[in-house]
XYZ file of C-alpha atoms in Angstrom:
390
model
C 118.217 -44.262 180.891
C 115.891 -43.818 177.972
C 112.830 -41.590 178.383
C 111.080 -42.292 175.206
C 109.215 -39.151 174.117
C 111.338 -36.821 176.334
C 114.528 -37.871 174.570
C 112.929 -36.611 171.277
C 112.804 -33.014 172.668
C 115.613 -30.643 171.730
C 117.323 -28.580 174.341
C 115.136 -25.504 175.303
C 117.125 -22.763 173.601
C 115.521 -20.009 175.736
C 117.134 -21.447 178.788
C 120.596 -20.345 177.798
C 119.434 -16.608 177.858
C 117.625 -17.151 181.051
C 120.631 -18.647 182.782
C 122.929 -15.816 181.577
C 120.303 -13.227 182.743
C 120.067 -14.771 186.154
C 123.903 -14.856 186.516
C 123.907 -11.103 185.660
C 121.183 -10.333 188.168
C 123.107 -12.205 190.914
C 126.155 -9.993 190.081
C 123.948 -6.889 190.731
C 123.392 -5.948 187.060
C 119.821 -4.598 186.201
C 118.558 -6.797 183.386
C 115.423 -5.735 181.470
C 113.731 -8.850 180.531
C 111.796 -8.701 177.242
C 112.188 -12.387 176.471
C 109.621 -14.394 178.348
C 106.081 -13.492 177.261
C 104.815 -13.372 180.837
C 102.148 -10.654 181.235
C 102.933 -8.159 184.118
C 99.460 -6.413 184.261
C 97.542 -7.314 187.414
C 94.381 -9.423 186.797
C 90.954 -7.732 187.045
C 90.274 -6.598 190.607
C 86.688 -7.987 190.413
C 88.071 -11.350 189.457
C 90.525 -11.395 192.261
C 87.876 -10.595 194.762
C 85.595 -13.278 193.458
C 88.583 -15.793 193.689
C 89.042 -14.885 197.381
C 85.421 -15.085 198.146
C 85.114 -18.508 196.506
C 88.154 -19.889 198.023
C 86.912 -19.232 201.528
C 83.973 -21.501 200.899
C 84.924 -25.123 201.810
C 82.530 -26.576 199.278
C 84.840 -25.369 196.519
C 87.864 -27.147 197.902
C 86.718 -30.554 196.540
C 87.276 -32.000 193.075
C 85.625 -30.213 190.301
C 84.453 -31.315 186.833
C 87.203 -31.766 184.191
C 84.918 -30.281 181.530
C 84.459 -27.132 183.508
C 81.548 -25.688 185.513
C 78.401 -25.328 183.431
C 78.203 -21.591 184.031
C 81.791 -21.108 182.977
C 81.167 -23.013 179.673
C 78.074 -20.794 179.141
C 80.018 -17.698 179.830
C 82.476 -18.741 177.035
C 79.611 -19.403 174.648
C 78.095 -15.977 175.581
C 81.436 -14.211 174.849
C 81.701 -15.895 171.479
C 78.207 -14.791 170.640
C 78.918 -11.181 171.617
C 82.290 -10.903 170.032
C 82.050 -13.034 166.887
C 78.319 -13.834 166.279
C 79.168 -17.522 166.795
C 76.610 -19.795 168.525
C 78.094 -22.493 170.684
C 76.360 -25.252 172.601
C 77.976 -25.106 176.131
C 77.203 -28.702 176.763
C 78.853 -30.267 173.705
C 80.935 -27.534 171.990
C 82.729 -26.058 174.931
C 85.282 -27.503 177.351
C 87.528 -25.922 179.956
C 91.231 -26.633 179.791
C 94.064 -25.945 182.235
C 95.458 -23.202 179.975
C 95.809 -23.463 176.102
C 99.061 -25.453 176.316
C 97.460 -28.332 178.205
C 94.431 -28.102 176.046
C 96.337 -28.390 172.850
C 98.614 -31.022 174.143
C 95.836 -33.396 175.152
C 93.786 -32.538 172.097
C 96.572 -33.824 169.923
C 96.808 -36.948 171.985
C 93.141 -37.536 170.983
C 93.455 -36.637 167.325
C 96.880 -38.237 166.225
C 98.978 -41.255 166.939
C 102.260 -42.700 165.477
C 101.939 -42.883 161.653
C 99.854 -39.689 161.484
C 100.983 -36.367 160.192
C 100.250 -32.870 161.409
C 100.883 -29.623 159.538
C 102.241 -26.826 161.538
C 103.535 -23.323 160.692
C 107.200 -22.436 161.427
C 108.483 -20.322 163.115
C 106.145 -21.520 165.891
C 105.352 -21.271 169.449
C 107.161 -24.610 170.460
C 104.002 -26.438 171.868
C 102.369 -26.209 168.457
C 105.114 -28.455 167.136
C 105.806 -30.666 170.105
C 102.204 -31.383 171.147
C 101.998 -33.427 167.875
C 105.532 -34.838 168.562
C 104.650 -35.941 171.983
C 101.620 -37.647 170.678
C 103.952 -39.695 168.381
C 102.846 -38.050 165.110
C 105.180 -36.741 162.367
C 105.213 -32.885 161.952
C 105.545 -31.277 158.631
C 106.599 -27.736 159.149
C 105.297 -25.030 156.825
C 107.546 -21.869 156.595
C 105.540 -18.842 157.694
C 106.873 -15.397 156.385
C 105.568 -12.011 155.259
C 104.638 -11.232 151.741
C 103.615 -14.825 150.798
C 100.436 -16.683 150.414
C 100.524 -18.932 153.442
C 97.504 -20.896 152.418
C 99.039 -21.907 149.272
C 102.092 -23.056 151.094
C 99.820 -25.121 153.469
C 98.015 -26.601 150.559
C 101.242 -27.490 148.763
C 102.737 -29.060 151.858
C 99.565 -31.043 152.363
C 99.589 -32.483 148.854
C 103.294 -33.308 149.058
C 102.912 -35.196 152.233
C 102.280 -38.975 152.672
C 100.296 -40.135 154.415
C 98.129 -37.049 154.036
C 98.124 -34.843 157.218
C 95.331 -35.583 159.598
C 95.407 -32.220 161.379
C 96.372 -28.703 160.281
C 97.426 -26.503 163.305
C 97.254 -22.749 162.822
C 97.484 -19.784 165.181
C 96.677 -16.242 164.216
C 97.556 -13.584 165.377
C 100.810 -15.566 165.274
C 103.406 -16.012 167.992
C 106.233 -15.235 167.414
C 106.017 -13.552 163.936
C 102.941 -11.391 164.835
C 101.557 -12.301 161.389
C 97.856 -11.790 160.927
C 95.109 -13.055 158.500
C 91.672 -11.942 157.473
C 88.505 -13.920 157.447
C 89.061 -14.992 153.800
C 92.049 -17.058 154.896
C 89.840 -19.131 157.140
C 87.181 -19.385 154.505
C 89.741 -20.979 152.254
C 91.111 -23.127 154.969
C 87.646 -24.428 156.065
C 86.841 -25.267 152.517
C 90.170 -27.052 152.071
C 89.584 -29.170 155.269
C 86.066 -30.131 154.133
C 87.271 -31.173 150.741
C 90.166 -33.271 152.176
C 88.486 -34.667 155.287
C 91.148 -32.878 157.494
C 90.736 -31.622 161.007
C 91.661 -28.028 161.943
C 93.104 -26.745 165.274
C 93.350 -23.013 165.623
C 95.139 -21.467 168.685
C 93.385 -18.045 169.124
C 95.529 -16.849 172.184
C 95.863 -13.300 170.918
C 92.181 -12.982 170.066
C 91.768 -9.666 171.881
C 95.217 -8.020 171.437
C 95.134 -5.987 168.293
C 95.967 -2.490 167.253
C 95.236 0.150 164.600
C 91.786 -0.988 163.884
C 92.710 -4.563 163.113
C 90.124 -7.088 164.387
C 91.383 -10.756 164.502
C 88.708 -13.094 163.046
C 87.756 -16.301 164.657
C 87.994 -19.603 162.746
C 84.523 -20.317 163.878
C 83.051 -17.297 162.073
C 83.217 -19.307 158.820
C 80.083 -21.310 158.088
C 80.804 -25.005 158.405
C 83.954 -24.401 160.559
C 82.502 -26.326 163.436
C 82.262 -29.354 161.066
C 85.947 -29.570 160.790
C 87.647 -27.708 163.626
C 88.078 -26.406 167.086
C 89.523 -23.233 168.439
C 91.570 -22.620 171.586
C 90.673 -19.502 173.584
C 92.437 -18.283 176.721
C 92.123 -15.706 179.388
C 95.861 -15.423 179.854
C 96.542 -12.442 177.652
C 93.198 -10.577 177.218
C 92.433 -10.722 180.893
C 96.051 -10.799 182.065
C 95.445 -14.027 183.922
C 98.300 -16.223 182.680
C 99.182 -17.827 185.951
C 95.547 -18.851 186.557
C 95.703 -21.367 183.730
C 92.295 -20.885 182.239
C 91.646 -21.855 178.665
C 88.983 -23.486 176.568
C 88.591 -25.626 173.494
C 85.484 -24.719 171.489
C 83.869 -25.849 168.144
C 83.437 -29.390 166.673
C 81.421 -31.491 169.097
C 83.204 -34.693 168.377
C 86.682 -33.169 168.835
C 85.575 -31.418 171.975
C 84.022 -34.678 173.224
C 87.134 -36.715 172.522
C 89.225 -34.171 174.536
C 86.724 -34.431 177.332
C 86.890 -38.243 177.429
C 90.701 -38.082 177.567
C 90.657 -35.391 180.317
C 88.259 -37.482 182.409
C 91.072 -39.967 182.909
C 93.747 -37.217 183.500
C 92.507 -34.445 185.640
C 89.641 -33.137 187.789
C 89.668 -29.661 186.135
C 90.992 -26.283 187.221
C 90.661 -25.416 190.904
C 86.948 -24.450 191.307
C 87.340 -20.958 192.836
C 89.412 -20.018 189.654
C 86.635 -21.330 187.508
C 84.138 -19.286 189.490
C 86.191 -16.098 189.309
C 86.734 -16.654 185.491
C 82.920 -16.431 184.986
C 83.217 -12.933 186.271
C 86.144 -12.278 183.793
C 84.125 -13.416 180.919
C 80.776 -11.809 181.759
C 81.795 -8.490 183.281
C 85.418 -7.423 182.298
C 85.161 -6.387 178.574
C 86.241 -2.813 179.583
C 89.250 -4.237 181.362
C 90.331 -6.034 178.216
C 90.294 -2.656 176.384
C 92.622 -1.216 179.091
C 95.046 -4.086 178.746
C 95.026 -3.478 174.902
C 95.811 0.223 175.525
C 98.829 -0.628 177.816
C 100.367 -3.057 175.185
C 99.828 -0.583 172.250
C 101.699 2.083 174.224
C 104.564 -0.267 174.923
C 104.624 -1.329 171.301
C 105.002 2.200 170.137
C 107.703 3.064 172.715
C 109.739 -0.007 171.619
C 109.296 0.136 167.917
C 109.653 3.899 167.515
C 112.688 3.772 169.674
C 114.310 0.984 167.626
C 113.642 2.913 164.451
C 115.151 6.049 165.917
C 118.509 4.274 166.684
C 118.582 2.679 163.166
C 117.137 -0.743 163.770
C 114.162 -0.887 161.313
C 111.364 -2.868 162.640
C 107.662 -2.959 161.619
C 104.966 -2.250 163.991
C 102.890 -5.514 164.650
C 99.103 -5.261 164.206
C 98.538 -7.780 166.953
C 99.980 -9.875 169.792
C 102.095 -8.722 172.768
C 105.259 -9.210 170.789
C 107.655 -7.576 168.328
C 109.354 -9.798 165.740
C 112.591 -8.142 164.687
C 115.097 -9.142 161.970
C 118.666 -9.053 163.179
C 120.235 -5.674 162.084
C 122.425 -5.931 158.881
C 125.741 -5.206 160.640
C 125.022 -8.288 162.944
C 123.673 -10.775 160.505
C 126.691 -12.844 160.657
C 125.609 -13.930 164.111
C 123.011 -16.585 164.745
C 119.943 -15.493 166.760
C 121.206 -17.039 170.011
C 124.715 -15.462 169.735
C 122.841 -12.091 168.926
C 120.476 -12.315 171.870
C 123.422 -12.955 174.206
C 125.181 -9.945 172.709
C 122.168 -7.775 173.611
C 122.311 -9.195 177.137
C 125.911 -8.709 177.621
C 126.282 -5.261 176.091
C 122.820 -3.735 176.498
C 121.490 -5.618 179.562
C 118.326 -6.522 177.748
C 116.963 -10.085 177.513
C 115.176 -11.194 174.282
C 114.200 -14.542 172.882
C 116.342 -15.885 170.019
C 114.457 -16.711 166.889
C 116.038 -20.235 166.662
C 113.996 -21.201 169.696
C 110.853 -21.155 167.463
C 112.386 -23.319 164.736
C 115.192 -23.190 162.293
C 113.487 -20.706 160.025
C 113.417 -18.170 162.855
C 117.048 -17.859 163.144
C 117.402 -14.466 161.501
C 115.175 -12.787 164.041
C 114.688 -12.207 167.728
C 111.416 -11.672 169.572
C 110.696 -8.898 172.103
C 107.863 -9.319 174.545
C 105.973 -6.195 175.716
C 106.110 -7.000 179.378
C 107.854 -3.991 180.867
C 106.321 -0.513 181.523
C 106.914 2.393 179.287
C 109.913 3.771 181.168
C 111.637 0.446 181.368
C 110.940 -0.291 177.708
C 112.542 3.186 176.848
C 115.431 2.273 179.105
C 115.767 -1.134 177.138
C 116.009 0.898 173.869
C 118.924 2.966 175.370
C 120.634 -0.153 176.342
C 120.228 -1.674 172.872
C 121.544 1.524 171.329
C 124.624 1.144 173.422
C 125.063 -2.577 172.325
C 124.517 -1.903 168.658
C 125.977 1.548 168.016
C 123.725 1.896 164.969
C 123.481 5.640 165.197
């Protein structure tokens, strides 16, 4: 049978590591999984309590609104005002999504169609590329690496593309490379979009996870950004609510409205008790977010300091809950999937192969900071055994 858009999707590379790890666990081997970026920190207790309370009320068991409860949209607008000094109209410039992946996917349905082009950085979190692919658009991938002017690469790719790209997708702090930008990048990007009548979509999933004094800027802090773009914000990482599937698209009223119109045909929104509990997360849990950040910073230091001690030279990321590591010199004859399977087999540590984020990621692997300090230190010992670098 032909399945149209599904047949255009490549095999999910991460599945091979997952399958091998499961086989090892079934054989009684203790595998430390630093592959899947699945937050392990419990959600805020006050938010859980509110969820239970709201779920006990029968009136919350009915269909909700696909745009999100008014008080939830107001809470997002209030957080943007507190954090970024950005004013948002909760009625027209904020919409609740069922996580950022759903929001991005359906947003791209509304923005592009066959014959259109989207510019997307690579390496890339897969949905950034395949949201456009599933919409029927062509994707122009722009290689993202350290030590280069990424804006210039974007501009060059834009001018070398025909037809001209309709949408530019960015995501900083970046998954998987952990690359960061300052506000001047967004100033240049907004000016470019205005000059070329192009829409911007910025995935801000790691807005609150940053270290060493770095503060990730919001696209919407740039004057005029709301004229050309939207930003995706989520509670998954900052509030450790990944399984709750609570995200938002904020910014340009026309783009938000287009997503809202599409969603009105597709869903009735997130389960209402989750929306009610999420209001508490946004309004009352800023201190909790600081605690989450402290946990990830400790894990980052345990992992990166440990890897450097055993001879695997890795830079500390300034943001995200990941470490993007080049394959060590003695093993660079291996592709990233082979190397990831080597670490799994010899060190009992699961990681994500860089090829899963696009061809340009193949010389790297990604660690997720999803195990406690002790287990992370144990992972370093396993890696030392697998690599014999020191």
